[in-house]
Short mmCIF file of C-alpha atoms and ligand atoms in Angstrom, two decimals:
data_model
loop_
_atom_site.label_atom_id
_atom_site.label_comp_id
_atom_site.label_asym_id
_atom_site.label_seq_id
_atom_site.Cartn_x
_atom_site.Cartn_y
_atom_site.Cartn_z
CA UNK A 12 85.26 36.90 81.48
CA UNK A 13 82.21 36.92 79.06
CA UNK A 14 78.72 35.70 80.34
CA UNK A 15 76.90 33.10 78.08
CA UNK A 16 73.23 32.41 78.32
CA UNK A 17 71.78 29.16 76.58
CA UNK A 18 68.20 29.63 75.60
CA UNK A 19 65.93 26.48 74.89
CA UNK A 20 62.79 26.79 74.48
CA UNK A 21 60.79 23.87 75.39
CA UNK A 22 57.03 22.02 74.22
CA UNK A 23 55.98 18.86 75.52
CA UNK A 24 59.77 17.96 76.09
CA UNK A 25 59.76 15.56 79.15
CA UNK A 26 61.44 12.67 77.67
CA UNK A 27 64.33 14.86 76.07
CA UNK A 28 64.61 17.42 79.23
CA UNK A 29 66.83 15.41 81.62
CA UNK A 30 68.97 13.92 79.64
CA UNK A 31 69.96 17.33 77.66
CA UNK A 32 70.64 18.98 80.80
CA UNK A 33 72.97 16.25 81.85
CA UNK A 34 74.70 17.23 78.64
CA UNK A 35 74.51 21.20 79.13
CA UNK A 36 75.97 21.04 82.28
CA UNK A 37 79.18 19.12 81.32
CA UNK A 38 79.42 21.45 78.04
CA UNK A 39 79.14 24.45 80.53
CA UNK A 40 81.20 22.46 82.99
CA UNK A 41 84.13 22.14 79.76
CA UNK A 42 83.44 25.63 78.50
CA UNK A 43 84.13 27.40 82.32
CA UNK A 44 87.08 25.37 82.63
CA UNK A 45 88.87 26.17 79.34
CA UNK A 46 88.41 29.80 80.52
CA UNK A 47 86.25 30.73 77.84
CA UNK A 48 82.63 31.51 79.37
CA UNK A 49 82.41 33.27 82.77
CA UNK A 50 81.58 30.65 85.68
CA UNK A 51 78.25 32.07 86.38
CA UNK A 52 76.81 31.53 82.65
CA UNK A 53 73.72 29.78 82.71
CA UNK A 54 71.05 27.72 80.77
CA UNK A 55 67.48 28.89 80.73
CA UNK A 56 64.40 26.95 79.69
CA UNK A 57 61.53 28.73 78.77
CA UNK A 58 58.46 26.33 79.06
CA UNK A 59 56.51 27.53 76.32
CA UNK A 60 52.86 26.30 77.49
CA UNK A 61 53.71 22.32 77.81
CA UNK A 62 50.91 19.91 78.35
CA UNK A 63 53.26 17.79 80.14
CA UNK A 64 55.71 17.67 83.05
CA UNK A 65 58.16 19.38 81.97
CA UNK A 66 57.97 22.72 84.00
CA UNK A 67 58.10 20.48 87.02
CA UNK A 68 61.24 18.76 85.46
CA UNK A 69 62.72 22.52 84.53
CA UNK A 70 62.01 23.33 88.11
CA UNK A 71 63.26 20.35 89.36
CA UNK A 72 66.30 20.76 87.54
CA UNK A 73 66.74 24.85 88.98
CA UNK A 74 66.82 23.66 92.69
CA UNK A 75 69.47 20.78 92.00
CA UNK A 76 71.60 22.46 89.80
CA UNK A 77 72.07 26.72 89.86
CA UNK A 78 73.14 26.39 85.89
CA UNK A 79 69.65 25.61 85.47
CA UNK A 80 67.22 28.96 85.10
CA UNK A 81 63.43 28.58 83.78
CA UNK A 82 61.01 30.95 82.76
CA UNK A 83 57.50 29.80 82.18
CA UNK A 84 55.15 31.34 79.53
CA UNK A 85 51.10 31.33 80.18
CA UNK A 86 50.43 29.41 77.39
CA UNK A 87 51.27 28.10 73.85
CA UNK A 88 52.88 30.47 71.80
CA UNK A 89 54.65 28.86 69.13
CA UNK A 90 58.61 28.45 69.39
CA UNK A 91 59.72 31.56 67.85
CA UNK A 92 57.80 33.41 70.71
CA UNK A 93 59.27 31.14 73.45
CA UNK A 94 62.54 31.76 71.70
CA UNK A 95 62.10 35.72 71.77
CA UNK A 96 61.06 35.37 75.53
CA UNK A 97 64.12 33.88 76.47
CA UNK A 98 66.36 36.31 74.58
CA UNK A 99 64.78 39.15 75.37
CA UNK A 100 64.84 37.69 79.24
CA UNK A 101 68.67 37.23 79.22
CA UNK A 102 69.39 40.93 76.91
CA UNK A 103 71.09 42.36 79.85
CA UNK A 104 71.96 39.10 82.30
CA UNK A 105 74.67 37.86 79.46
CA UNK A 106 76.94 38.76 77.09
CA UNK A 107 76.01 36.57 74.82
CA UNK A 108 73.26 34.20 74.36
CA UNK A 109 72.64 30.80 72.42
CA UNK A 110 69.66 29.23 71.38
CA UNK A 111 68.99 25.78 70.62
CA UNK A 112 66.63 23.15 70.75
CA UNK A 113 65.64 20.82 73.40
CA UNK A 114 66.39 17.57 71.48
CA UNK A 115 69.69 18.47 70.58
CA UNK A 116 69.26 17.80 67.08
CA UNK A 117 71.35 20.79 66.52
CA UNK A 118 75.25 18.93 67.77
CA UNK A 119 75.95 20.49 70.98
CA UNK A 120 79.90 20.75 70.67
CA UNK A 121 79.16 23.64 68.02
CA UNK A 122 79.14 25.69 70.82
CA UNK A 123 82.64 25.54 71.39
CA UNK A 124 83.40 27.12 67.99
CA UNK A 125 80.56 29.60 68.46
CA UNK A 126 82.00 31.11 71.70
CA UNK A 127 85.82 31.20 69.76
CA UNK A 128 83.94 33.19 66.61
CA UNK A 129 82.73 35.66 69.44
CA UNK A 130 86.23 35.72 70.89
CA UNK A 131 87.32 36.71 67.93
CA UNK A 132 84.98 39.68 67.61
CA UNK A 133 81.58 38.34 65.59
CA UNK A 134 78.61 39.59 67.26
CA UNK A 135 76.45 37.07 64.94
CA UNK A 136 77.20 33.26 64.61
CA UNK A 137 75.43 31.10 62.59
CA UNK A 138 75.29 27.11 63.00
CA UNK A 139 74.72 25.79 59.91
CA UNK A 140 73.47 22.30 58.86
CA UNK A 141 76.28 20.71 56.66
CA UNK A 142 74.13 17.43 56.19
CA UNK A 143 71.12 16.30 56.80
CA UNK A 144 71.70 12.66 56.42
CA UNK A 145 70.09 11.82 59.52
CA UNK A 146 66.64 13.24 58.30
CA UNK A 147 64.05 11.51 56.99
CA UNK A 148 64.14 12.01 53.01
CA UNK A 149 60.74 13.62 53.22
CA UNK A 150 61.83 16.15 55.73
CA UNK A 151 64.69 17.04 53.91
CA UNK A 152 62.85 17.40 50.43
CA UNK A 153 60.47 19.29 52.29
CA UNK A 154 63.43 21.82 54.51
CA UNK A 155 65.43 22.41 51.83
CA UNK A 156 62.77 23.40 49.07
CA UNK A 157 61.13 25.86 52.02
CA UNK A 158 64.98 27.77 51.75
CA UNK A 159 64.67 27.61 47.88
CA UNK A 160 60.84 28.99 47.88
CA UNK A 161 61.58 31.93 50.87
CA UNK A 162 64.53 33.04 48.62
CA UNK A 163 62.48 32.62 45.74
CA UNK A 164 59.80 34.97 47.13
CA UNK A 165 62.33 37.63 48.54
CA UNK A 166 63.20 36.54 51.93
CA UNK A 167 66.56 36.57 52.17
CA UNK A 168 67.34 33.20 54.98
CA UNK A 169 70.58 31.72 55.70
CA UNK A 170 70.44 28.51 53.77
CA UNK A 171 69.64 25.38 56.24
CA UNK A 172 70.03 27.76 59.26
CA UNK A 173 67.11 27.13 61.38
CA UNK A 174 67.57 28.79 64.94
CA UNK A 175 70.69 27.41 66.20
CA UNK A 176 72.85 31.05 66.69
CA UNK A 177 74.72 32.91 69.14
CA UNK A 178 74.18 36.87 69.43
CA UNK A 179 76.01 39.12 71.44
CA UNK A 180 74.78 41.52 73.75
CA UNK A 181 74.79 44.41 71.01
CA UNK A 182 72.87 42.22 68.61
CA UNK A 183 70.50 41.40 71.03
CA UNK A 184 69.36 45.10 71.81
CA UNK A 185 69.47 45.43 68.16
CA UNK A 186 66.69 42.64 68.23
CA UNK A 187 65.05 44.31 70.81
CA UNK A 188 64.46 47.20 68.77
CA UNK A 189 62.45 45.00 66.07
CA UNK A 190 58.63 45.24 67.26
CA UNK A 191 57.05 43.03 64.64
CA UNK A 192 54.42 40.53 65.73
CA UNK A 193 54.92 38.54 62.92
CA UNK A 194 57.89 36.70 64.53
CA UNK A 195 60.47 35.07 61.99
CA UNK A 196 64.11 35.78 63.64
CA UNK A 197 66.17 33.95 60.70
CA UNK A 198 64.65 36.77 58.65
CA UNK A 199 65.16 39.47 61.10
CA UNK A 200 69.02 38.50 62.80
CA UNK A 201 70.77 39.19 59.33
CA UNK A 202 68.79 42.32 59.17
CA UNK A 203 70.81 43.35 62.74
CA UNK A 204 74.05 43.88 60.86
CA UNK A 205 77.54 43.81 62.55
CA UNK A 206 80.00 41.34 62.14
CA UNK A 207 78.98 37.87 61.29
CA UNK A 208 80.29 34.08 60.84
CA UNK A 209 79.17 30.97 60.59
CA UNK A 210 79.75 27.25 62.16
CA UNK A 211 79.07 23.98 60.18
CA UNK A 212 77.50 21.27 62.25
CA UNK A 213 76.69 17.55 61.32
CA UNK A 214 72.25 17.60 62.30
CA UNK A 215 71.48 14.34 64.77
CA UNK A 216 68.84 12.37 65.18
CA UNK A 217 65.91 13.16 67.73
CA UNK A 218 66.89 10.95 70.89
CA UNK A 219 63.81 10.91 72.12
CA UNK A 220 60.26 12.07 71.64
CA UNK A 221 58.63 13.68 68.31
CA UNK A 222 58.81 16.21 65.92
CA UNK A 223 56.54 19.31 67.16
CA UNK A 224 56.96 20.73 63.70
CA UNK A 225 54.72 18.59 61.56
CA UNK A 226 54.15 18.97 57.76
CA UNK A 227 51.12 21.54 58.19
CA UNK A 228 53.07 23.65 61.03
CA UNK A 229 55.86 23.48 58.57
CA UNK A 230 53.56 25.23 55.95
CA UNK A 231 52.12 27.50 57.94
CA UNK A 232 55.62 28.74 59.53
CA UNK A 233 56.90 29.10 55.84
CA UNK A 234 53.91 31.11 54.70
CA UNK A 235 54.66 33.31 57.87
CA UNK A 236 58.31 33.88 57.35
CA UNK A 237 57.51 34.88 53.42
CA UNK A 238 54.63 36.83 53.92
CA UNK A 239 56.67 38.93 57.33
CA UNK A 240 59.51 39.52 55.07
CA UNK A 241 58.85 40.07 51.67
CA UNK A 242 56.14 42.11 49.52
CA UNK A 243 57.22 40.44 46.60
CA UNK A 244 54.19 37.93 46.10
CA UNK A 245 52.37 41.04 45.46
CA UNK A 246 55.13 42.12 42.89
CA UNK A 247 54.60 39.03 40.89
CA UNK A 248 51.18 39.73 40.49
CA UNK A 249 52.37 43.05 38.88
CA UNK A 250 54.04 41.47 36.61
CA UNK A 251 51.82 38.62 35.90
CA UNK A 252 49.12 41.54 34.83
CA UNK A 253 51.56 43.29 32.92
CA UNK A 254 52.40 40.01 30.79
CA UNK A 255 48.73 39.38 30.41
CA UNK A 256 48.34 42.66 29.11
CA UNK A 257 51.09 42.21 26.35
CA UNK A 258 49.43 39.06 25.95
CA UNK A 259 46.31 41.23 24.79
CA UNK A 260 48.10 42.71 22.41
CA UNK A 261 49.31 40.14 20.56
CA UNK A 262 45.69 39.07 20.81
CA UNK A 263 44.62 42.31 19.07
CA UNK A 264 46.98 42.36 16.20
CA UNK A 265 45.89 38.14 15.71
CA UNK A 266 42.21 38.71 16.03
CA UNK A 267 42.53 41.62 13.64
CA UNK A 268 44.54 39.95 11.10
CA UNK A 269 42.22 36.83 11.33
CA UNK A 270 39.19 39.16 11.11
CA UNK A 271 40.66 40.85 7.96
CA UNK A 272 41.06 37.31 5.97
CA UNK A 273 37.58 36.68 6.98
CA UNK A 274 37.91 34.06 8.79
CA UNK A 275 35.66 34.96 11.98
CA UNK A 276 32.53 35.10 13.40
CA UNK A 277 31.20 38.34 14.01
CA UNK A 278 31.77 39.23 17.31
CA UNK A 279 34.63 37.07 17.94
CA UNK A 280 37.95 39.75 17.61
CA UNK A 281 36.18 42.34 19.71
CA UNK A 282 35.06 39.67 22.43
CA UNK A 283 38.43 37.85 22.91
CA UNK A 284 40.85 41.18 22.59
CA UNK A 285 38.22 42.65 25.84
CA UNK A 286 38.44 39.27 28.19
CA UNK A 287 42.30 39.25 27.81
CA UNK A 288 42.67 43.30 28.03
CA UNK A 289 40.24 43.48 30.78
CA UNK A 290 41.99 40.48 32.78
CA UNK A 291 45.42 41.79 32.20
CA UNK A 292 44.07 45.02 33.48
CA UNK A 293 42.81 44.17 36.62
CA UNK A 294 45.47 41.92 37.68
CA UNK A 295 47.94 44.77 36.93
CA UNK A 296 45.66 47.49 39.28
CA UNK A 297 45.64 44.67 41.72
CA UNK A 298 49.04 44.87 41.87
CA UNK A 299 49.44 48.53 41.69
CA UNK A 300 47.14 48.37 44.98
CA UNK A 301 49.00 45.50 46.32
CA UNK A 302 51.98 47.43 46.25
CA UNK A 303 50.69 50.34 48.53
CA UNK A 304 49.20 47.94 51.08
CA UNK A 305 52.64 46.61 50.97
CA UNK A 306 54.13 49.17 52.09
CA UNK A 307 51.80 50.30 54.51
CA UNK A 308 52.56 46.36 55.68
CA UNK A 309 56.20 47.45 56.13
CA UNK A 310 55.43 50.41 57.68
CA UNK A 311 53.37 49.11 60.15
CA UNK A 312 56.21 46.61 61.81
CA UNK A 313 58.31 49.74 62.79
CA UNK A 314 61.10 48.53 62.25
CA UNK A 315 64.65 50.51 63.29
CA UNK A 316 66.01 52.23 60.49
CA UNK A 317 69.54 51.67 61.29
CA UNK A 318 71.75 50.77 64.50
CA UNK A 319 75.13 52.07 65.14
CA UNK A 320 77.87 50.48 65.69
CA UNK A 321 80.33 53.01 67.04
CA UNK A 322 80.09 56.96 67.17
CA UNK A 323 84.24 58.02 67.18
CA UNK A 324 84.00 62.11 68.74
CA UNK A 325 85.62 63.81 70.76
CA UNK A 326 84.13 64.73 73.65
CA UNK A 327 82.88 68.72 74.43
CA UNK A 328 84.64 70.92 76.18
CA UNK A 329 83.36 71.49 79.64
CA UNK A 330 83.11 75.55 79.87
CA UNK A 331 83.03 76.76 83.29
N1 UDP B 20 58.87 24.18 70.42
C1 UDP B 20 58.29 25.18 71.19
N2 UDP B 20 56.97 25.49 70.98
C2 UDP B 20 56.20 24.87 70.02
C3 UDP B 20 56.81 23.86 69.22
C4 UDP B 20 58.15 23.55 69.43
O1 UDP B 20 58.94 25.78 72.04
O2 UDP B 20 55.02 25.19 69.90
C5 UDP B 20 60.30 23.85 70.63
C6 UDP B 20 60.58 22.38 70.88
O3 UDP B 20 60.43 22.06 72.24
C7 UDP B 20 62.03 22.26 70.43
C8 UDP B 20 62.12 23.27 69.29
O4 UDP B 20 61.00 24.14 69.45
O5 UDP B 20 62.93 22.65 71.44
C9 UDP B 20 62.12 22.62 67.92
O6 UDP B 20 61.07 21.70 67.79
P1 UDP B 20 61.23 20.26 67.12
O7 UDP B 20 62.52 19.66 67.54
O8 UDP B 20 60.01 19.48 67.42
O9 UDP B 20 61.27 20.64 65.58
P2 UDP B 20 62.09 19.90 64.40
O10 UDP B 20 63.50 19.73 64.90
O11 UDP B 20 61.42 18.61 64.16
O12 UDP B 20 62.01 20.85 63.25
MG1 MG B 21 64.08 18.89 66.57
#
């Protein structure tokens, strides 16, 4: 029977904490019984730097309950790092491995379908937001125009995924081969490969506490996920140059034509065909420049090349 592994990472969540492991343990408790999950999966917090109590709730929670694992970073590192820590903890204790949120914003019983996709041979499984009634209009104007603008600007996201997903053991060494600092995992799972599916969820309501993802972390985390994806910013500013440059052009042929009825200053054709020449002509080496320090950018994050799947071949003949 397949091991599962839930990973939540954790900030400042002491009011949420006890009351979503009451609700782990009876989806574990369901899951083991249905014989779908092996009876020693387990749930791992990973206290990602908390001012509050909750490492001494997570540990609380270990010695009462063996479901309960924690792992407890040094400090504050955001919740895409907390996230990695935990996966990259449970690579080779599970088969496969969920991550969620503390608050359970993300509805739980997905989990069920999750586990049947992987059944069934997906290595990937998506949850993905059908509605987001619950939301406050503002964070929905704001979440759903950050999928439009990172697809816009060549990062290629699952539309209103945000890090709700199961991976399989395979997928998660394929992670493990991504060494990037710039950490964006919806940008980087799809880049894994293998089979993949996805499970629609209804989004809840925080029961408890706040949002740790405020407007300006919002901002900041969508500037990171473009800018650790995608070069193409810099390509726009190719082509902005480039159009500025035509631009000039037309300039030339006005100016001149003007200039040949007579009806300029002296001074004025030659003056206005050089600022829009000159400007188109920067921006364009800009981008010419921006394009190599792109891909040195790329280069940099070392990033696998491919992963295999399966080699079919027939073993070699032992030779005595
Ligand atoms: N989180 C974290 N480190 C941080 C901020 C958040 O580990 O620096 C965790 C948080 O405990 C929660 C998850 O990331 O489990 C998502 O945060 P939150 O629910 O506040 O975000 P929202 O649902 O409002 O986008
Ligand atoms: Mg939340």
């Amino acid at each position: 029977m397949d091991r599962l592994y839930i990973v939540v990472p954790c900030y400042n969540e002491e009011e949420v904490l006890p009351e979503t492991a009451r609700r782990l343990r009876a989806k574990m408790t369901a899951l083991t019984e249905a014989g779908k999950i092996a009876p020693d999966s387990r749930v791992l917090f990973v206290n990602d730097g908390s001012k509050d109590r909750t490492w001494d709730i997570i540990r609380s929670l270990h010695e009462s309950d063996p479901l309960f694992s924690g792992l407890d970073l040094t400090r504050n590192r955001g919740h895409q790092n907390a996230l990695l820590a935990g996966l990259m903890t449970v690579r080779d204790r599970c088969d496969m491995a969920i991550s969620m949120d503390a608050d359970l914003q993300d509805d739980i019983n997905a989990v069920d379908e999750m586990v049947d996709k992987y059944l069934d041979g997906c290595d990937i499984v998506y949850g993905v937001r059908s509605s987001r009634t619950t939301d406050t209009f503002f964070k929905r104007f704001t979440a759903e125009s950050f999928y439009r603008l990172m697809n816009f600007l060549g990062a290629n996201v699952v539309f209103n995924h945000a890090d709700y997903r199961l991976l399989s053991r395979r997928a998660l060494e394929g992670l493990a081969q991504f060494k990037e600092v710039n950490l964006f995992l919806r940008g980087i799972v799809p880049m894994i490969g293998y089979r993949t599916d996805t499970v629609e969820y209804a989004r809840g309501e925080r029961f408890a506490g706040e949002s740790k993802y405020p407007l300006k972390k919002m901002l900041s985390f969508a500037m990171e996920g473009i800018t650790s994806l995608s070069t193409k910013p810099i390509r726009y500013i190719t082509l902005l140059g480039f159009l500025i440059f035509l631009v000039s052009i037309a300039m030339l042929i006005y100016s001149v034509i003007r200039w040949a009825m007579g009806a300029t200053i002296i001074g004025w054709a030659s003056l206005i065909c050089s600022v829009w020449a000159i400007g188109g002509l920067i921006l364009l080496s800009l981008g010419v420049i921006g394009e190599y320090i792109g891909k040195i950018y790329l280069e940099t994050k070392g990033r696998p090349r491919f992963l295999i799947r399966e080699l079919l071949e027939e073993p070699d003949e032992k030779v005595d």
